């Protein structure tokens, strides 16, 4: 991806203006954006309900959270609420998925698109310090990190981007009402890359089996992944918590945990653009992208399909083609 | 086109030397660079494949291996050789396990992918009927021939790719392209009795006799074959056959490449027509002479016509002049 | 013979005996199940290590059922339905085809050898083909032996 | 829970490789099983009584029968348990015959597997709940696809019984193949004399509507309530006006191949296939019509006294409702030219198919019943020549794996014998007639005698063996073959060779099957539900078979089957309401998240949005529309839809139970 032109402030301003006018004109009841966390090392989701609060909104490469997640829950609450929302390129793809399935009502939605040049990997950065990181600043190509003892480090931005940002093909939102700032240049070559899973893919089955087991031993079944997932919408009726049918046992062990993750995977199949929200949400750092990226890779090969690209497309598992190029035998 | 491996086989070295020579001359004049397979062995025709499958296929595969040192393509003019080599090609290439088995018992393994061509197939695919049709310098239009395929050139479909094994056309087409007058008959693929020629001469003679009489029936000057064994039965044994059956056939039997060669302007000597027991030379020369007459006749007619036209034009001029004169007066 | 009958009532031929593999088949009622019936009627010998679950249509099969079978200890799962175009419910196997294809492609990522899962189409009149499909599939699973899988 | 397990011996069919007694005893250990029993023939009356008795005495609330395939006797046993007052859907079968005893040789193994299958059945039956069939109104109209003798017979029988019948025929006239025939074996009575009156009956019957030159495009719905899209092909002639006077055909200047005469004669671009056609209406073959090809002519328009010609006519589309469908689409003649190169691939004029010869023998055929050599037909100043030697070759496209037709076509032996006799009759006893055959299959009533007559009375020479090659020589067709009885090669100089071309599935049969959702075999013949138990039904309720579309058949068999099918349809439509299977999808609305994926995927439109009291919308399955495929069940992410009788839990439990060690 092209080096940052660093006009985060300008984009931030634009987001605030757009939110303000929307709120003032009553086009939205509230606006979902990003606000500063409890210290300068992170950015968290924020709900702005009045025009005078729009200056809480921020935009910088720490704004990892995919805000679409709140739609699936907030949409009916209150039933007629009109919602404003800021989306990055990847976020917009999950929004498109939801729109394809008519799970959110376009009419009651005001979307501010945010051209994005990559989000820094906060988890990776904070791992470099013994104790808490309090400030992360991105200036052009360098990231300046400060921890609570005032000790600072300078890092190359490129190296500390999130994996899926490095291979991002859609930095600009696929769907929005207003765009906050200039669209950034998209890569010529739109063919997706699968760098981050290739290594794992190449391993022998036995080894994969071992690693998966190892990973899912750790799962504590906190459901953070599916709560954070923007396209997973069953909530309290999730089959994973049902005993009729009993697809997933309540026992917490590698098998049941993976089974649970499989349920999630197959339910988001063809709808999940692997935005990474689940990975970031997982407290025990299970590499869920190994599943979701792989799934998207296979779908690309199977049906030449990428989730959340085209609003007109039907979700691939709710339709079929008589001439699907597989399963002929 | 990379070098083509040329597999003469036993017959072309001796009894059918004229087939070998004419073929090489034709190939050279068509600008095809071929190279004789070095250290080639028997193809295993007649006895081997009836005795031991593995050994037979290995024998043939060995030749493929030798050919592979020259190029990707092997031309086997003798249909018997063609069948054996093709047989090996098909099985060995399709079945990796079998290939391993064969390599097991060979001095050095065969790893290539050599494609085996029969002579007519090769000429049609590599030279092309259209190209061939442009080349003839000697007019054979007065030479009535019936193409005789025998049993090995057309059958079986899954080997030769010939869709109509009863009425193959490829030799008909080649001969037509060479300028000969191809006559339709029903004995293209009838058995000449070769396989029983030694143990049971009577049958062989009966079968061969039918072919000869059918050719006469069709009004052919000569039979055109592409198989040394057929040629032996029909040409070399024709006198024998006449004596045994009280017939008086005198039916020359030419090789495909001899006819093409004649068409290309090579002499009766170069094509070694004198090698045949039933001497085709008179027939061929008569045909060529007749063709000349026919052409001369045609030219004469053309000239006459031109003369007439000229005279007519003359007369018109005269009349016109006369008219002008009258007008002036 | 006496010993045989005693064996019959005992559990020596048990499914989890030495050198056995456990293969579950999920078959659609209209084509493949009938095809398997046909194979039986024609007395076409088939491997022992195979148990069939009947469902109305491959479209009724959720990939999760197959994963569940693996989790519960299956060494292989074979799904079979009507040939594309012949579905008794017109479209069932077309939907199934997409889901099952994705599953087939995902399984290696979870540490499964590809030979452990297959989905195919066998019509009611293809008794012979059924025998061949089931025999070959189980041969493939036997090559790998029972799963000592840990992940699923 | 009180489950009863009944293990069948099926004589020795099961008991030979499965220790029914032993596993019955073992089944007692399974959870919930309170009664086990092994029975020699469970489906027999005493067998069924035993089950009912056990249900009453041990008041069982679930029943498992381990016997044959559910496709065989599920219905039987459901009735049995119902008879004992138990809900018929609290019953499950374990298929220990087709899926076990018949495919295993080793008894210990067989027994072990059978026991596992019973375990699975018990696991499933535990999850079952009582189901109650729903009732739907029945539409009493019947659609018959195909107007050959099979369709005609079925239609007339049904119409006589008072049902309204629609016959859809793809040609311009009904009659089918039988209309092309001259005589019928073994009586040598005139085919037309039998058929044409029946055709007229059809046309005149108040309860029958004939839709000629039409095709079935689409079939929706279910037994009792089918909705069918029918397309009336454009004939370029207004059939309401056309009076069938044939004037247009006489005056039309454009020749066209005559399909009805199997191409041995030509007809006109505008044509009526034969004088007795029903309906007797003209149609234009656009590809041969000068007006359509060259933009001039319009002769037919000028001569038509009824002014029925309509060059602008378009296909007409209509939709009709039916309660039952009878498929009687018949067969085609095997296209021998494409396969038998050794017989000249159609290059030799004097080598013709059996049906072409039939047309030649037919008094209303192109030669008015005179047998002549096609090579001498329709040429200027050439007197059509009668053949002196005629050779018949049997099993063309029958019993021949090399052309993908291993089956016997069932009629060729007999029609060849008939044609051999007719040849002697038409041309004269002195004609030499040979028949090359593999075996003579004269199985029907009076058939064997008929063939004997051909041999003895008419002196037809039967040669047992195959013909290896046909070719022209000195104006004759050289027939070279083998007499396997004498073990000698034979060569015959024939004037005419008739190939007894066999029967192959009708063109487009498999496509139609897909439209109807009925199964068909690898040759394209439609599959009956069970060869002995349900030979006239298909696997799709409400769709029946008649005639050669199911398998090659001669006329007597076809007509018999057609009447049988009519009886089946009457049996179905005798009721005013039909019980629909309760084994369908149902929604637990308390868990539905209203994502409407079920609506997206259902092929039948069964799920709908239902408004609840709180104003929210939840999915709801329309019971009479649901076919029970379960696609929605597999799609619903919350699994709040379940398939009754094939519940998700029951699937999982079967798997778990059998894998449990």
Tab-separated table of C-alpha atoms in Angstrom, chain D residues 90-274:
chain	number	residue	atom	x	y	z
D	90	UNK	CA	-43.779	-43.128	15.835
D	91	UNK	CA	-42.301	-45.901	13.723
D	92	UNK	CA	-38.882	-46.415	12.126
D	93	UNK	CA	-37.342	-49.090	9.930
D	94	UNK	CA	-33.823	-50.472	10.033
D	95	UNK	CA	-32.804	-51.668	6.596
D	96	UNK	CA	-30.923	-54.851	7.478
D	97	UNK	CA	-31.645	-56.613	4.180
D	98	UNK	CA	-30.736	-54.433	1.168
D	99	UNK	CA	-28.112	-52.574	3.205
D	100	UNK	CA	-26.792	-55.510	5.181
D	101	UNK	CA	-27.651	-59.173	4.767
D	102	UNK	CA	-27.658	-59.002	0.979
D	103	UNK	CA	-24.300	-57.253	0.688
D	104	UNK	CA	-22.311	-59.134	3.323
D	105	UNK	CA	-21.248	-62.761	3.392
D	106	UNK	CA	-19.813	-63.124	6.880
D	107	UNK	CA	-22.495	-63.767	9.506
D	108	UNK	CA	-20.711	-62.275	12.541
D	109	UNK	CA	-20.041	-59.100	10.546
D	110	UNK	CA	-23.544	-59.062	9.119
D	111	UNK	CA	-25.047	-59.453	12.581
D	112	UNK	CA	-22.839	-56.735	14.011
D	113	UNK	CA	-23.785	-54.280	11.292
D	114	UNK	CA	-27.467	-55.161	11.540
D	115	UNK	CA	-27.271	-54.470	15.265
D	116	UNK	CA	-25.692	-51.084	14.583
D	117	UNK	CA	-28.457	-50.256	12.105
D	118	UNK	CA	-31.012	-51.150	14.768
D	119	UNK	CA	-29.177	-48.944	17.254
D	120	UNK	CA	-29.508	-46.067	14.784
D	121	UNK	CA	-33.197	-46.746	14.226
D	122	UNK	CA	-33.824	-46.833	17.967
D	123	UNK	CA	-31.901	-43.582	18.381
D	124	UNK	CA	-34.056	-42.008	15.710
D	125	UNK	CA	-37.353	-43.350	16.967
D	126	UNK	CA	-36.619	-41.790	20.372
D	127	UNK	CA	-36.653	-38.353	18.750
D	128	UNK	CA	-39.861	-38.926	16.820
D	129	UNK	CA	-43.106	-37.271	17.767
D	130	UNK	CA	-46.669	-38.028	16.718
D	131	UNK	CA	-47.550	-36.404	13.388
D	132	UNK	CA	-50.961	-35.827	11.859
D	133	UNK	CA	-51.552	-35.741	8.138
D	134	UNK	CA	-53.065	-32.638	6.626
D	135	UNK	CA	-55.832	-32.682	4.024
D	136	UNK	CA	-55.938	-30.766	0.741
D	137	UNK	CA	-58.588	-30.328	-1.900
D	138	UNK	CA	-57.999	-32.409	-5.016
D	139	UNK	CA	-58.258	-31.147	-8.553
D	140	UNK	CA	-59.882	-33.976	-10.527
D	141	UNK	CA	-58.616	-33.081	-13.977
D	142	UNK	CA	-55.920	-35.280	-15.494
D	143	UNK	CA	-53.083	-34.388	-17.839
D	144	UNK	CA	-51.926	-37.072	-20.266
D	145	UNK	CA	-48.586	-36.268	-21.905
D	146	UNK	CA	-48.339	-38.070	-25.235
D	147	UNK	CA	-51.122	-39.077	-27.624
D	148	UNK	CA	-49.872	-42.460	-28.725
D	149	UNK	CA	-51.847	-45.631	-28.159
D	150	UNK	CA	-50.880	-45.554	-24.464
D	151	UNK	CA	-52.080	-41.989	-23.982
D	152	UNK	CA	-55.237	-42.643	-25.988
D	153	UNK	CA	-56.132	-45.721	-23.942
D	154	UNK	CA	-55.541	-43.985	-20.601
D	155	UNK	CA	-57.440	-40.897	-21.709
D	156	UNK	CA	-60.452	-42.876	-22.904
D	157	UNK	CA	-60.593	-45.011	-19.748
D	158	UNK	CA	-60.418	-41.913	-17.536
D	159	UNK	CA	-62.903	-39.975	-19.654
D	160	UNK	CA	-65.314	-42.914	-19.571
D	161	UNK	CA	-65.085	-42.837	-15.772
D	162	UNK	CA	-66.124	-39.195	-15.918
D	163	UNK	CA	-62.853	-37.356	-15.385
D	164	UNK	CA	-61.840	-34.396	-17.516
D	165	UNK	CA	-58.676	-35.288	-19.458
D	166	UNK	CA	-56.270	-33.114	-21.413
D	167	UNK	CA	-54.018	-34.905	-23.906
D	168	UNK	CA	-50.877	-32.968	-24.855
D	169	UNK	CA	-49.261	-34.249	-28.075
D	170	UNK	CA	-46.081	-32.767	-29.547
D	171	UNK	CA	-46.945	-33.738	-33.140
D	172	UNK	CA	-49.853	-32.233	-35.087
D	173	UNK	CA	-51.868	-35.429	-34.693
D	174	UNK	CA	-52.341	-38.081	-32.041
D	175	UNK	CA	-51.730	-41.720	-32.911
D	176	UNK	CA	-48.031	-42.019	-32.217
D	177	UNK	CA	-45.944	-44.863	-33.587
D	178	UNK	CA	-48.879	-47.249	-33.924
D	179	UNK	CA	-50.385	-44.941	-36.552
D	180	UNK	CA	-47.321	-45.584	-38.716
D	181	UNK	CA	-47.680	-49.368	-38.537
D	182	UNK	CA	-49.301	-51.472	-41.248
D	183	UNK	CA	-50.260	-54.680	-39.458
D	184	UNK	CA	-49.807	-55.823	-35.877
D	185	UNK	CA	-48.443	-59.138	-34.635
D	186	UNK	CA	-49.323	-61.857	-33.885
D	187	UNK	CA	-52.736	-61.553	-35.508
D	188	UNK	CA	-51.699	-59.565	-38.603
D	189	UNK	CA	-54.756	-57.416	-38.134
D	190	UNK	CA	-54.657	-53.915	-39.563
D	191	UNK	CA	-53.131	-51.403	-37.178
D	192	UNK	CA	-55.136	-48.471	-38.484
D	193	UNK	CA	-58.412	-50.406	-38.160
D	194	UNK	CA	-57.720	-50.733	-34.428
D	195	UNK	CA	-56.266	-47.333	-33.759
D	196	UNK	CA	-58.105	-44.778	-35.879
D	197	UNK	CA	-61.530	-45.418	-34.323
D	198	UNK	CA	-59.953	-44.929	-30.894
D	199	UNK	CA	-58.408	-41.669	-32.105
D	200	UNK	CA	-61.800	-40.490	-33.280
D	201	UNK	CA	-63.358	-41.510	-29.949
D	202	UNK	CA	-60.789	-39.285	-28.248
D	203	UNK	CA	-61.592	-36.369	-30.494
D	204	UNK	CA	-65.338	-36.721	-29.958
D	205	UNK	CA	-65.367	-37.530	-26.242
D	206	UNK	CA	-66.894	-34.676	-24.239
D	207	UNK	CA	-64.404	-35.238	-21.416
D	208	UNK	CA	-61.266	-35.200	-23.553
D	209	UNK	CA	-59.447	-32.140	-24.797
D	210	UNK	CA	-56.701	-32.835	-27.329
D	211	UNK	CA	-53.905	-30.269	-27.453
D	212	UNK	CA	-51.924	-31.326	-30.506
D	213	UNK	CA	-48.645	-29.683	-31.564
D	214	UNK	CA	-48.090	-28.663	-27.933
D	215	UNK	CA	-45.413	-29.221	-25.311
D	216	UNK	CA	-45.228	-29.210	-21.529
D	217	UNK	CA	-42.850	-26.418	-20.505
D	218	UNK	CA	-43.068	-26.418	-16.736
D	219	UNK	CA	-44.692	-28.374	-13.925
D	220	UNK	CA	-45.228	-26.937	-10.449
D	221	UNK	CA	-47.228	-28.009	-7.410
D	222	UNK	CA	-47.824	-31.436	-5.966
D	223	UNK	CA	-50.186	-34.415	-6.075
D	224	UNK	CA	-53.776	-33.257	-6.397
D	225	UNK	CA	-52.733	-29.739	-7.333
D	226	UNK	CA	-50.318	-29.512	-10.243
D	227	UNK	CA	-49.947	-26.293	-12.212
D	228	UNK	CA	-48.666	-26.959	-15.730
D	229	UNK	CA	-47.387	-24.510	-18.325
D	230	UNK	CA	-48.293	-25.720	-21.823
D	231	UNK	CA	-46.993	-24.253	-25.066
D	232	UNK	CA	-49.030	-24.588	-28.250
D	233	UNK	CA	-46.443	-24.405	-31.022
D	234	UNK	CA	-47.130	-22.059	-33.908
D	235	UNK	CA	-48.465	-24.115	-36.851
D	236	UNK	CA	-48.902	-20.974	-38.996
D	237	UNK	CA	-52.460	-22.237	-39.588
D	238	UNK	CA	-55.497	-21.107	-37.609
D	239	UNK	CA	-56.802	-24.478	-36.489
D	240	UNK	CA	-60.217	-23.084	-35.577
D	241	UNK	CA	-60.680	-22.238	-39.253
D	242	UNK	CA	-58.755	-25.106	-40.920
D	243	UNK	CA	-61.071	-27.822	-42.217
D	244	UNK	CA	-58.355	-30.327	-43.135
D	245	UNK	CA	-59.228	-30.361	-46.843
D	246	UNK	CA	-55.549	-30.933	-47.821
D	247	UNK	CA	-55.873	-28.410	-50.677
D	248	UNK	CA	-52.894	-26.446	-49.396
D	249	UNK	CA	-50.802	-29.604	-49.247
D	250	UNK	CA	-51.733	-30.487	-52.848
D	251	UNK	CA	-50.897	-27.014	-54.162
D	252	UNK	CA	-47.809	-26.281	-52.027
D	253	UNK	CA	-44.749	-26.102	-54.342
D	254	UNK	CA	-42.140	-26.754	-51.607
D	255	UNK	CA	-41.041	-30.294	-50.912
D	256	UNK	CA	-40.108	-31.297	-47.326
D	257	UNK	CA	-38.913	-34.513	-45.681
D	258	UNK	CA	-41.786	-36.693	-44.551
D	259	UNK	CA	-41.211	-37.622	-40.912
D	260	UNK	CA	-44.393	-39.693	-40.774
D	261	UNK	CA	-43.057	-41.828	-43.629
D	262	UNK	CA	-39.664	-42.054	-41.931
D	263	UNK	CA	-38.049	-40.083	-44.729
D	264	UNK	CA	-38.542	-42.642	-47.488
D	265	UNK	CA	-40.884	-40.196	-49.180
D	266	UNK	CA	-41.268	-36.439	-49.221
D	267	UNK	CA	-44.232	-34.331	-48.176
D	268	UNK	CA	-44.907	-30.614	-48.604
D	269	UNK	CA	-43.856	-27.645	-46.500
D	270	UNK	CA	-47.488	-27.378	-45.424
D	271	UNK	CA	-48.758	-30.817	-44.549
D	272	UNK	CA	-51.158	-33.110	-42.764
D	273	UNK	CA	-49.212	-36.239	-41.722
D	274	UNK	CA	-51.817	-38.790	-42.866
